[in-house]
Tab-separated table of N, CA and C in Angstrom:
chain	number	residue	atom	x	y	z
A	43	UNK	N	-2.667	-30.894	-9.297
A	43	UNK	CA	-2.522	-29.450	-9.224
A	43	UNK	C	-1.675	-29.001	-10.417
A	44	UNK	N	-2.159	-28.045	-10.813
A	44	UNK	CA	-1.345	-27.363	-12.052
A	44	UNK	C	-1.418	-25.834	-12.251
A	45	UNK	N	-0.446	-25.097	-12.855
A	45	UNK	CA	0.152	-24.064	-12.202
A	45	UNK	C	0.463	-23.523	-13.725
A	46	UNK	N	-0.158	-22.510	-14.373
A	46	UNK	CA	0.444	-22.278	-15.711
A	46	UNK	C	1.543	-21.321	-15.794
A	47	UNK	N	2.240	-20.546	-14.771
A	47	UNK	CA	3.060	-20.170	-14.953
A	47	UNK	C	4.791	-20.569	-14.042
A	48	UNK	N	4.149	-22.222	-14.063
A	48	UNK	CA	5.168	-23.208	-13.692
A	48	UNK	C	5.654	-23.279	-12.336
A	49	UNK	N	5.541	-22.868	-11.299
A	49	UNK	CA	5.937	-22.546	-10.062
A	49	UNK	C	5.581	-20.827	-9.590
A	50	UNK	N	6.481	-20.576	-8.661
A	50	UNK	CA	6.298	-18.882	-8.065
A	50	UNK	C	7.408	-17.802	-9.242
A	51	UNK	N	6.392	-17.158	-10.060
A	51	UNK	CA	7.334	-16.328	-10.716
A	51	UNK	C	6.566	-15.283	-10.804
A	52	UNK	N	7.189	-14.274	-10.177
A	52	UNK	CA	6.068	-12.663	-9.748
A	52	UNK	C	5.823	-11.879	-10.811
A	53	UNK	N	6.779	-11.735	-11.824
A	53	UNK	CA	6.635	-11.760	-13.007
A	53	UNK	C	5.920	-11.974	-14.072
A	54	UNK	N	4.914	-12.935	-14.130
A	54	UNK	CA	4.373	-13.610	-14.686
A	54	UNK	C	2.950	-13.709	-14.211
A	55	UNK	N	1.791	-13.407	-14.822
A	55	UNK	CA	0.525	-13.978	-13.657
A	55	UNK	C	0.296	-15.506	-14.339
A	56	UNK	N	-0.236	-16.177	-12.938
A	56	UNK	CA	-0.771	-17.359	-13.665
A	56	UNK	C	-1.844	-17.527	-13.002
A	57	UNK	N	-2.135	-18.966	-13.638
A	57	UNK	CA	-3.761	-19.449	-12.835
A	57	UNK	C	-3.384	-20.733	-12.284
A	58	UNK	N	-3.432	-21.092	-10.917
A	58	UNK	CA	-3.275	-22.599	-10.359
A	58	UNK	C	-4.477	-22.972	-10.499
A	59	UNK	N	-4.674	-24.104	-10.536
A	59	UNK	CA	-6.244	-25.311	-10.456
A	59	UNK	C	-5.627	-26.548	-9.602
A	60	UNK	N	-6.183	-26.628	-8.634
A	60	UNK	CA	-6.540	-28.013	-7.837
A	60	UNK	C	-7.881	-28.656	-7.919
A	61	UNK	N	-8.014	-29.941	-7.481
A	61	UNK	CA	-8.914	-30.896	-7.260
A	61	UNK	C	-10.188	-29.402	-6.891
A	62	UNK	N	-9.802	-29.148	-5.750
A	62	UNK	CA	-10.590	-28.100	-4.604
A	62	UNK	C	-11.102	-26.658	-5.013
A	63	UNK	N	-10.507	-25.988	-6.021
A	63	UNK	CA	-9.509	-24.295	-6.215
A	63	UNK	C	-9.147	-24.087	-7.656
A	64	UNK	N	-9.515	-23.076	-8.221
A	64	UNK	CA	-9.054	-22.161	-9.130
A	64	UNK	C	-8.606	-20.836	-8.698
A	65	UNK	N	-7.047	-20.644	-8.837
A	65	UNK	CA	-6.291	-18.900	-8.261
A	65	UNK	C	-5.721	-18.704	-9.003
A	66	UNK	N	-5.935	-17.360	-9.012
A	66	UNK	CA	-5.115	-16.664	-10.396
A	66	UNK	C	-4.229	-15.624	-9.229
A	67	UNK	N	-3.642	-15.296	-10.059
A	67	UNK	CA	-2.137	-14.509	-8.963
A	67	UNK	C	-2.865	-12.771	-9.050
A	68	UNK	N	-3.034	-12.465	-8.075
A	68	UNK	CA	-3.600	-11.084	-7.746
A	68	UNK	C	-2.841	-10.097	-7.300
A	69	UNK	N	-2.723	-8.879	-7.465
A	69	UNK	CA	-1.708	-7.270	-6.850
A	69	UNK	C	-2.474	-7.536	-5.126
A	70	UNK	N	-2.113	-7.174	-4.486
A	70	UNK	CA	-2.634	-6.386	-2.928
A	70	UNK	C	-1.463	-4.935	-3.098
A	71	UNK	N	-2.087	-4.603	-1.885
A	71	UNK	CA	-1.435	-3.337	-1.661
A	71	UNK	C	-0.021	-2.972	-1.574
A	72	UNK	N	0.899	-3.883	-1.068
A	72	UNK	CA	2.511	-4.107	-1.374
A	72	UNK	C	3.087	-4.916	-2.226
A	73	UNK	N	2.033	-5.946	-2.911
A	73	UNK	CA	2.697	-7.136	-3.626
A	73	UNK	C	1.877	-7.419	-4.604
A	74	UNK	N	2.576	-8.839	-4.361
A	74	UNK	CA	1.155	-9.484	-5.359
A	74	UNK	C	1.347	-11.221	-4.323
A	75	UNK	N	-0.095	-11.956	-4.580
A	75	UNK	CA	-0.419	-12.870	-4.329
A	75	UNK	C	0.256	-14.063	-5.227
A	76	UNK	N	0.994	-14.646	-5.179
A	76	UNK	CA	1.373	-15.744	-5.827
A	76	UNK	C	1.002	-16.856	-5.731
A	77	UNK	N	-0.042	-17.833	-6.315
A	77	UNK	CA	-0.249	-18.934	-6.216
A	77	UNK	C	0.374	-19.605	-6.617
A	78	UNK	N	0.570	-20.814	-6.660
A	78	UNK	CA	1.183	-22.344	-6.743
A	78	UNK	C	0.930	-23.345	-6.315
A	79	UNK	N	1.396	-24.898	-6.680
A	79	UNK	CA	1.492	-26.306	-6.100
A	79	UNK	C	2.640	-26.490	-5.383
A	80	UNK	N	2.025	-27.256	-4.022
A	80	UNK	CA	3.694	-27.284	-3.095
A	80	UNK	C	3.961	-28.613	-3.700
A	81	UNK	N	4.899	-29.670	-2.846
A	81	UNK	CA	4.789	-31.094	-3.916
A	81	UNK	C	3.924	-32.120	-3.643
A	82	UNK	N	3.233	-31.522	-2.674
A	82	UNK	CA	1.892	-32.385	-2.513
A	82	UNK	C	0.769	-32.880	-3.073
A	83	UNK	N	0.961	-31.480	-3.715
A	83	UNK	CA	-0.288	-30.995	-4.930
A	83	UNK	C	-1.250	-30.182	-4.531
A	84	UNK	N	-0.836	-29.808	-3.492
A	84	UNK	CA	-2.010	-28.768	-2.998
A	84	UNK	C	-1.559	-27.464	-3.551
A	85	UNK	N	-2.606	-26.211	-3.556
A	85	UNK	CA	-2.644	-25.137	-3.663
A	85	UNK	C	-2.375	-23.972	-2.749
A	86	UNK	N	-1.322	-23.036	-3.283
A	86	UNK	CA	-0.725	-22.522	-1.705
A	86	UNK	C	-0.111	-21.421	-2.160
A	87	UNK	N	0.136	-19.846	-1.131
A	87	UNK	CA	-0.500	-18.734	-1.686
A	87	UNK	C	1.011	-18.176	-1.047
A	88	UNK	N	1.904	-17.575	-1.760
A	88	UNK	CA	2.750	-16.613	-1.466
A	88	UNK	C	2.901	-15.647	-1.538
A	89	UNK	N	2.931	-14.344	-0.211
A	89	UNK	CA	3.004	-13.147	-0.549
A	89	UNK	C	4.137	-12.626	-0.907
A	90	UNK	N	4.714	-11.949	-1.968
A	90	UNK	CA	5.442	-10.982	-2.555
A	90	UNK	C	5.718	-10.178	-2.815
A	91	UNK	N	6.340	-9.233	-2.118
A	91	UNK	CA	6.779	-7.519	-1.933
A	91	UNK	C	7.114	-7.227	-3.914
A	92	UNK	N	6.334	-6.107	-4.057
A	92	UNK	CA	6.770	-5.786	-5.563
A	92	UNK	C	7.151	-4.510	-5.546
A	93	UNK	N	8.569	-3.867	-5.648
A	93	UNK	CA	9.222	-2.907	-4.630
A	93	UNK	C	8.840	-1.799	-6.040
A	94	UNK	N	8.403	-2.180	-7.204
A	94	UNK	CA	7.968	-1.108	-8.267
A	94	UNK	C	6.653	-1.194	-8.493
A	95	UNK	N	5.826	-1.696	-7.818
A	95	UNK	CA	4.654	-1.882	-7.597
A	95	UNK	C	3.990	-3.266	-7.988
A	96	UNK	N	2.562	-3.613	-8.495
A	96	UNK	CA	2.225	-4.411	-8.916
A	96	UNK	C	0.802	-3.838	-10.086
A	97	UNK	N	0.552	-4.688	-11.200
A	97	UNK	CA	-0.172	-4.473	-11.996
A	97	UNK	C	-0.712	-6.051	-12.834
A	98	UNK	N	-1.852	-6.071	-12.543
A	98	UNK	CA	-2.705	-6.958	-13.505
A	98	UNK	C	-1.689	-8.686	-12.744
A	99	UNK	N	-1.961	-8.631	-11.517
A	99	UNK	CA	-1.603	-9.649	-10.718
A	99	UNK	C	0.660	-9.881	-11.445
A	100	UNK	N	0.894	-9.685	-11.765
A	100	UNK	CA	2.399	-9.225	-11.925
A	100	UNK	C	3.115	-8.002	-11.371
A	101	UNK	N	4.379	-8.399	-10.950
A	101	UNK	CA	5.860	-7.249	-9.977
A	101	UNK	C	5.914	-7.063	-11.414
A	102	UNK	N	5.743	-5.119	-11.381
A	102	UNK	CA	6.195	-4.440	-12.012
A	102	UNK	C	7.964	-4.123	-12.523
A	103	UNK	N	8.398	-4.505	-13.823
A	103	UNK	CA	9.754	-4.038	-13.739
A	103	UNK	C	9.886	-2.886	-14.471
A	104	UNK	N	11.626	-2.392	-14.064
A	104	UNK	CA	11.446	-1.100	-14.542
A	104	UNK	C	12.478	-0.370	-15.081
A	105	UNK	N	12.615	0.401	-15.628
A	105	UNK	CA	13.833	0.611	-16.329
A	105	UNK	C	14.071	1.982	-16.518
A	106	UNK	N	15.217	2.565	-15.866
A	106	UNK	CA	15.610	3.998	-16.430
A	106	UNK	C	15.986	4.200	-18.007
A	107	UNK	N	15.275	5.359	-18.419
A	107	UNK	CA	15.881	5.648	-19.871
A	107	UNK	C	16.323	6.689	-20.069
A	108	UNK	N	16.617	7.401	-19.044
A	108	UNK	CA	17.541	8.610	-19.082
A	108	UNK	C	16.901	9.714	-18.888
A	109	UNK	N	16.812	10.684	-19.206
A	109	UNK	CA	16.122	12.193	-18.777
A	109	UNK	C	14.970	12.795	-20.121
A	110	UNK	N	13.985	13.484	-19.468
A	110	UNK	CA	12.911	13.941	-19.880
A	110	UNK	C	12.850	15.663	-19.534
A	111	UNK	N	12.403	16.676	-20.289
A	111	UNK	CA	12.134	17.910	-19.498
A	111	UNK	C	10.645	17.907	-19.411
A	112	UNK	N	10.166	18.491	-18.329
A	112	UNK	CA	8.495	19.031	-17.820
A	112	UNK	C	8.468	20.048	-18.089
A	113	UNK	N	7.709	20.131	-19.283
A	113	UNK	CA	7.052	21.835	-19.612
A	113	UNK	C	6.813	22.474	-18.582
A	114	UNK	N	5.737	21.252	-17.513
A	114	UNK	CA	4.822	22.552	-16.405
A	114	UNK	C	5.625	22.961	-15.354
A	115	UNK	N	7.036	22.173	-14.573
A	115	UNK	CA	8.014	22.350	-14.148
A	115	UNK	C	9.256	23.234	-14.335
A	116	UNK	N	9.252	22.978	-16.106
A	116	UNK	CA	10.385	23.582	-16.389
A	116	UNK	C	11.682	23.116	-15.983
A	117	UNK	N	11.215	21.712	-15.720
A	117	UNK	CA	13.170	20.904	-14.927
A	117	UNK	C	12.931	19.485	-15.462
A	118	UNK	N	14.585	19.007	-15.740
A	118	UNK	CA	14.601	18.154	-16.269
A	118	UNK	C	13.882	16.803	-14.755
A	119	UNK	N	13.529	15.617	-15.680
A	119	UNK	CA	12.717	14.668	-14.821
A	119	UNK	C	13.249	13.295	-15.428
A	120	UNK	N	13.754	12.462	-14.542
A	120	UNK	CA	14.043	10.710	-15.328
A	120	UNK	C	12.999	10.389	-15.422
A	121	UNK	N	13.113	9.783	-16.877
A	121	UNK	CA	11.974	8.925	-17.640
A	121	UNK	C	11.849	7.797	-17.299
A	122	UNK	N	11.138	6.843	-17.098
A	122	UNK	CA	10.586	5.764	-16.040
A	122	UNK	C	10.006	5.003	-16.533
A	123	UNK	N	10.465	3.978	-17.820
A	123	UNK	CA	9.321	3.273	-18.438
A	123	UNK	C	9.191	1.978	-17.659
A	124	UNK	N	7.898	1.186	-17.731
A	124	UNK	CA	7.539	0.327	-17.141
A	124	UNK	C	7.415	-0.978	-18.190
A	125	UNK	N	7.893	-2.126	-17.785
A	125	UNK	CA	7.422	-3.095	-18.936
A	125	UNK	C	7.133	-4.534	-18.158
């Protein structure tokens, strides 16, 4: 079993391959799917809350950069970049 992004890191998408299985780490609706090898060598699936969402099978992180104004508002709004 082999795991290209080395173990469970939500951060990161990877692709596991077993004997059996090819998984690549997928978003669902609260998380994301984390695949991995336990030390058996089997292939085995952890769910993971991604509390800034999830995108392209990776937990979104996130970072305040301070304040923005909205024309269509007319009020200032925190800027919210994603990386």
């Amino acid at each position: 079993c082999s795991d290209s992004d080395n173990g469970i890191d939500p951060y990161k998408r990877g692709i596991t391959q077993s004997m059996r299985a090819v998984a690549v780490d997928r978003c669902t609706s609260v998380g994301v799917v984390e695949y991995s090898c336990d030390p058996t060598g089997r292939l085995v699936a952890d769910h993971i809350q991604c509390p800034a969402g999830c995108y392209e099978g990776t937990c979104v992180r996130l970072a305040i950069t301070g304040y923005a104004f909205d024309p269509f508002t007319k009020s200032r709004i925190r800027k919210v970049l994603k990386n």
